[in-house]
Amino acid sequence: MKNAKVFILATLPVLTFIYACKKTEAAKETGQTVVAAAVETEPVSETTQTKKGPAKETKKAYVKKETHFKLPDCAGGEVDLADYGGKPVMLMFFTETCPYCRKAAPFIKKAGELYKGRGLNVIAISLDDEASSAADFARDFGLTFPVAYQGAQVSRQYRTRGVPYIFLLTKDHAIYNVWAGYDESFNEEIISGIKEAIK
């Protein structure tokens, strides 16, 4: 029994040396350094991970989707969808004289105010070329969210067929849902969609 223990203790360093040599040779054959080969085969301990501290959060770059647009704002600035990266957005395409747009505006305003604190952003897009038309519409309904104009091209980009058209975009600006026209019966479904989009 004593001889067996001595034999095991004597052969252990030799076996360790042989194993290490084989690892070195395998690493050389694949073009890796010995350190790189060791990193692949040995798991990182939890203590090593915690010593480094929490990973720093990096801001994701905005990826422009087919929904992206940039338009002039009736307040004198511009509305760029990229500025709302990571946030859900509700869009309403309209014209100043459209009766259904005028019917939808108070609801869109109310929904925007109700869910603004939970991350929802609202943008109205006028198909009219004149800033004054968009500004008059915003003033008539007391809209405090951005109201863009010259939106005819963006309307075609979104494949709308008339006005109003209401789009709900997810946080990454994919289209979550679309409502063609407006009727008060849409309200419940729009609110339900907003609740999902802001999660």
mmCIF file of C-alpha atoms in Angstrom, residues 12-177:
data_model
loop_
_atom_site.group_PDB
_atom_site.id
_atom_site.type_symbol
_atom_site.label_atom_id
_atom_site.label_comp_id
_atom_site.label_asym_id
_atom_site.label_seq_id
_atom_site.Cartn_x
_atom_site.Cartn_y
_atom_site.Cartn_z
ATOM 1 C CA LEU A 12 1.749 12.685 -10.823
ATOM 2 C CA PRO A 13 4.292 15.429 -11.734
ATOM 3 C CA VAL A 14 5.365 13.452 -14.812
ATOM 4 C CA LEU A 15 1.746 13.109 -16.035
ATOM 5 C CA THR A 16 1.110 16.817 -15.409
ATOM 6 C CA PHE A 17 4.234 17.714 -17.409
ATOM 7 C CA ILE A 18 3.203 15.449 -20.320
ATOM 8 C CA TYR A 19 -0.340 16.937 -20.357
ATOM 9 C CA ALA A 20 1.064 20.490 -20.382
ATOM 10 C CA CYS A 21 3.440 19.636 -23.243
ATOM 11 C CA LYS A 22 0.584 18.181 -25.294
ATOM 12 C CA LYS A 23 -1.455 21.361 -24.758
ATOM 13 C CA THR A 24 1.490 23.489 -25.887
ATOM 14 C CA GLU A 25 2.006 21.362 -29.016
ATOM 15 C CA ALA A 26 -1.729 21.438 -29.851
ATOM 16 C CA ALA A 27 -1.768 25.208 -29.472
ATOM 17 C CA LYS A 28 1.264 25.584 -31.752
ATOM 18 C CA GLU A 29 -0.366 23.362 -34.405
ATOM 19 C CA THR A 30 -3.504 25.532 -34.484
ATOM 20 C CA GLY A 31 -1.540 28.775 -34.435
ATOM 21 C CA GLN A 32 -2.743 29.810 -30.967
ATOM 22 C CA THR A 33 -0.608 30.995 -28.146
ATOM 23 C CA VAL A 34 -0.481 28.782 -25.067
ATOM 24 C CA VAL A 35 -2.414 31.448 -23.156
ATOM 25 C CA ALA A 36 -5.192 31.521 -25.784
ATOM 26 C CA ALA A 37 -5.471 27.720 -25.688
ATOM 27 C CA ALA A 38 -5.756 27.843 -21.903
ATOM 28 C CA VAL A 39 -8.441 30.515 -22.055
ATOM 29 C CA GLU A 40 -10.554 28.338 -24.338
ATOM 30 C CA THR A 41 -10.377 25.267 -22.135
ATOM 31 C CA GLU A 42 -10.432 26.741 -18.647
ATOM 32 C CA PRO A 43 -13.641 28.351 -17.370
ATOM 33 C CA VAL A 44 -13.374 31.773 -15.776
ATOM 34 C CA SER A 45 -14.158 31.593 -12.093
ATOM 35 C CA GLU A 46 -16.940 33.695 -10.618
ATOM 36 C CA THR A 47 -14.464 35.448 -8.346
ATOM 37 C CA THR A 48 -12.477 36.601 -11.374
ATOM 38 C CA GLN A 49 -15.617 37.985 -12.949
ATOM 39 C CA THR A 50 -16.673 39.865 -9.846
ATOM 40 C CA LYS A 51 -13.195 41.308 -9.309
ATOM 41 C CA LYS A 52 -13.481 43.082 -12.644
ATOM 42 C CA GLY A 53 -16.747 44.695 -11.548
ATOM 43 C CA PRO A 54 -19.967 45.088 -13.476
ATOM 44 C CA ALA A 55 -19.729 45.479 -17.212
ATOM 45 C CA LYS A 56 -20.128 49.042 -18.411
ATOM 46 C CA GLU A 57 -23.347 49.639 -20.292
ATOM 47 C CA THR A 58 -22.710 50.872 -23.798
ATOM 48 C CA LYS A 59 -25.266 52.939 -25.666
ATOM 49 C CA LYS A 60 -26.596 51.112 -28.687
ATOM 50 C CA ALA A 61 -26.193 52.898 -31.984
ATOM 51 C CA TYR A 62 -29.447 53.843 -33.693
ATOM 52 C CA VAL A 63 -30.146 51.541 -36.602
ATOM 53 C CA LYS A 64 -32.193 53.288 -39.276
ATOM 54 C CA LYS A 65 -35.137 51.206 -40.353
ATOM 55 C CA GLU A 66 -37.450 51.783 -43.308
ATOM 56 C CA THR A 67 -39.643 53.728 -40.871
ATOM 57 C CA HIS A 68 -36.947 56.402 -40.366
ATOM 58 C CA PHE A 69 -37.684 59.972 -41.426
ATOM 59 C CA LYS A 70 -36.485 63.510 -40.885
ATOM 60 C CA LEU A 71 -38.878 66.404 -41.490
ATOM 61 C CA PRO A 72 -39.175 70.113 -40.691
ATOM 62 C CA ASP A 73 -41.153 70.956 -37.563
ATOM 63 C CA CYS A 74 -43.790 73.728 -37.563
ATOM 64 C CA ALA A 75 -42.036 75.240 -34.519
ATOM 65 C CA GLY A 76 -38.943 75.942 -36.642
ATOM 66 C CA GLY A 77 -36.798 72.906 -35.831
ATOM 67 C CA GLU A 78 -36.815 69.431 -37.283
ATOM 68 C CA VAL A 79 -38.214 66.069 -36.282
ATOM 69 C CA ASP A 80 -35.784 63.165 -36.684
ATOM 70 C CA LEU A 81 -37.086 59.733 -35.695
ATOM 71 C CA ALA A 82 -33.515 58.792 -34.731
ATOM 72 C CA ASP A 83 -33.802 61.209 -31.788
ATOM 73 C CA TYR A 84 -36.395 58.838 -30.331
ATOM 74 C CA GLY A 85 -34.169 55.746 -30.512
ATOM 75 C CA GLY A 86 -35.109 53.149 -27.889
ATOM 76 C CA LYS A 87 -38.514 54.762 -27.299
ATOM 77 C CA PRO A 88 -41.952 53.802 -28.612
ATOM 78 C CA VAL A 89 -43.532 56.369 -30.919
ATOM 79 C CA MET A 90 -47.101 56.986 -32.069
ATOM 80 C CA LEU A 91 -47.396 58.779 -35.418
ATOM 81 C CA MET A 92 -50.459 60.421 -36.897
ATOM 82 C CA PHE A 93 -50.467 61.452 -40.561
ATOM 83 C CA PHE A 94 -52.973 64.240 -41.195
ATOM 84 C CA THR A 95 -54.057 67.230 -43.250
ATOM 85 C CA GLU A 96 -55.421 70.384 -41.664
ATOM 86 C CA THR A 97 -58.843 70.230 -43.304
ATOM 87 C CA CYS A 98 -59.523 66.479 -42.948
ATOM 88 C CA PRO A 99 -62.581 66.048 -40.662
ATOM 89 C CA TYR A 100 -61.464 62.615 -39.427
ATOM 90 C CA CYS A 101 -58.011 63.978 -38.583
ATOM 91 C CA ARG A 102 -59.683 66.697 -36.540
ATOM 92 C CA LYS A 103 -61.779 64.039 -34.825
ATOM 93 C CA ALA A 104 -58.674 61.930 -34.027
ATOM 94 C CA ALA A 105 -56.489 64.788 -32.728
ATOM 95 C CA PRO A 106 -58.076 65.165 -29.241
ATOM 96 C CA PHE A 107 -57.766 61.415 -28.598
ATOM 97 C CA ILE A 108 -54.148 61.292 -29.837
ATOM 98 C CA LYS A 109 -53.345 64.270 -27.602
ATOM 99 C CA LYS A 110 -54.990 62.639 -24.571
ATOM 100 C CA ALA A 111 -53.260 59.271 -25.152
ATOM 101 C CA GLY A 112 -49.915 61.042 -25.564
ATOM 102 C CA GLU A 113 -50.343 62.937 -22.296
ATOM 103 C CA LEU A 114 -51.544 59.832 -20.457
ATOM 104 C CA TYR A 115 -48.548 57.663 -21.447
ATOM 105 C CA LYS A 116 -45.801 60.274 -21.847
ATOM 106 C CA GLY A 117 -44.501 59.535 -18.348
ATOM 107 C CA ARG A 118 -44.175 55.870 -19.278
ATOM 108 C CA GLY A 119 -42.061 56.563 -22.360
ATOM 109 C CA LEU A 120 -44.528 57.103 -25.204
ATOM 110 C CA ASN A 121 -43.675 59.811 -27.729
ATOM 111 C CA VAL A 122 -46.170 61.255 -30.198
ATOM 112 C CA ILE A 123 -45.418 62.934 -33.525
ATOM 113 C CA ALA A 124 -48.023 64.364 -35.899
ATOM 114 C CA ILE A 125 -47.041 64.562 -39.569
ATOM 115 C CA SER A 126 -48.862 66.941 -41.899
ATOM 116 C CA LEU A 127 -48.957 66.076 -45.574
ATOM 117 C CA ASP A 128 -49.245 69.791 -46.333
ATOM 118 C CA ASP A 129 -46.171 71.634 -47.616
ATOM 119 C CA GLU A 130 -46.751 74.796 -45.598
ATOM 120 C CA ALA A 131 -45.651 75.132 -41.976
ATOM 121 C CA SER A 132 -48.652 77.396 -41.338
ATOM 122 C CA SER A 133 -51.135 74.552 -41.982
ATOM 123 C CA ALA A 134 -49.392 72.298 -39.465
ATOM 124 C CA ALA A 135 -49.058 75.167 -36.973
ATOM 125 C CA ASP A 136 -52.767 76.031 -37.280
ATOM 126 C CA PHE A 137 -53.726 72.399 -36.636
ATOM 127 C CA ALA A 138 -51.419 72.235 -33.597
ATOM 128 C CA ARG A 139 -52.836 75.491 -32.251
ATOM 129 C CA ASP A 140 -56.472 74.453 -32.814
ATOM 130 C CA PHE A 141 -56.019 71.365 -30.643
ATOM 131 C CA GLY A 142 -53.368 72.630 -28.226
ATOM 132 C CA LEU A 143 -50.871 69.974 -29.320
ATOM 133 C CA THR A 144 -47.655 70.051 -27.314
ATOM 134 C CA PHE A 145 -45.886 67.192 -29.104
ATOM 135 C CA PRO A 146 -43.868 67.743 -32.325
ATOM 136 C CA VAL A 147 -45.887 68.527 -35.444
ATOM 137 C CA ALA A 148 -43.927 68.022 -38.669
ATOM 138 C CA TYR A 149 -44.933 69.066 -42.176
ATOM 139 C CA GLN A 150 -43.962 68.246 -45.788
ATOM 140 C CA GLY A 151 -44.793 64.641 -44.941
ATOM 141 C CA ALA A 152 -46.210 63.472 -48.290
ATOM 142 C CA GLN A 153 -43.061 61.501 -49.178
ATOM 143 C CA VAL A 154 -42.902 59.921 -45.711
ATOM 144 C CA SER A 155 -46.592 59.057 -46.062
ATOM 145 C CA ARG A 156 -45.772 57.140 -49.265
ATOM 146 C CA GLN A 157 -42.819 55.520 -47.490
ATOM 147 C CA TYR A 158 -45.274 54.242 -44.850
ATOM 148 C CA ARG A 159 -47.698 53.180 -47.638
ATOM 149 C CA THR A 160 -50.634 55.145 -46.296
ATOM 150 C CA ARG A 161 -53.777 55.543 -48.373
ATOM 151 C CA GLY A 162 -55.308 58.752 -47.191
ATOM 152 C CA VAL A 163 -55.540 60.414 -43.791
ATOM 153 C CA PRO A 164 -55.639 60.050 -40.900
ATOM 154 C CA TYR A 165 -53.271 57.114 -40.513
ATOM 155 C CA ILE A 166 -52.075 56.225 -37.028
ATOM 156 C CA PHE A 167 -48.932 54.132 -36.572
ATOM 157 C CA LEU A 168 -47.615 52.686 -33.338
ATOM 158 C CA LEU A 169 -43.877 51.968 -33.460
ATOM 159 C CA THR A 170 -42.022 49.745 -31.000
ATOM 160 C CA LYS A 171 -38.914 50.884 -29.108
ATOM 161 C CA ASP A 172 -36.743 49.825 -32.057
ATOM 162 C CA HIS A 173 -39.152 51.576 -34.457
ATOM 163 C CA ALA A 174 -40.646 48.521 -36.081
ATOM 164 C CA ILE A 175 -44.338 48.943 -36.889
ATOM 165 C CA TYR A 176 -46.384 47.417 -34.053
ATOM 166 C CA ASN A 177 -49.835 48.315 -35.402
#
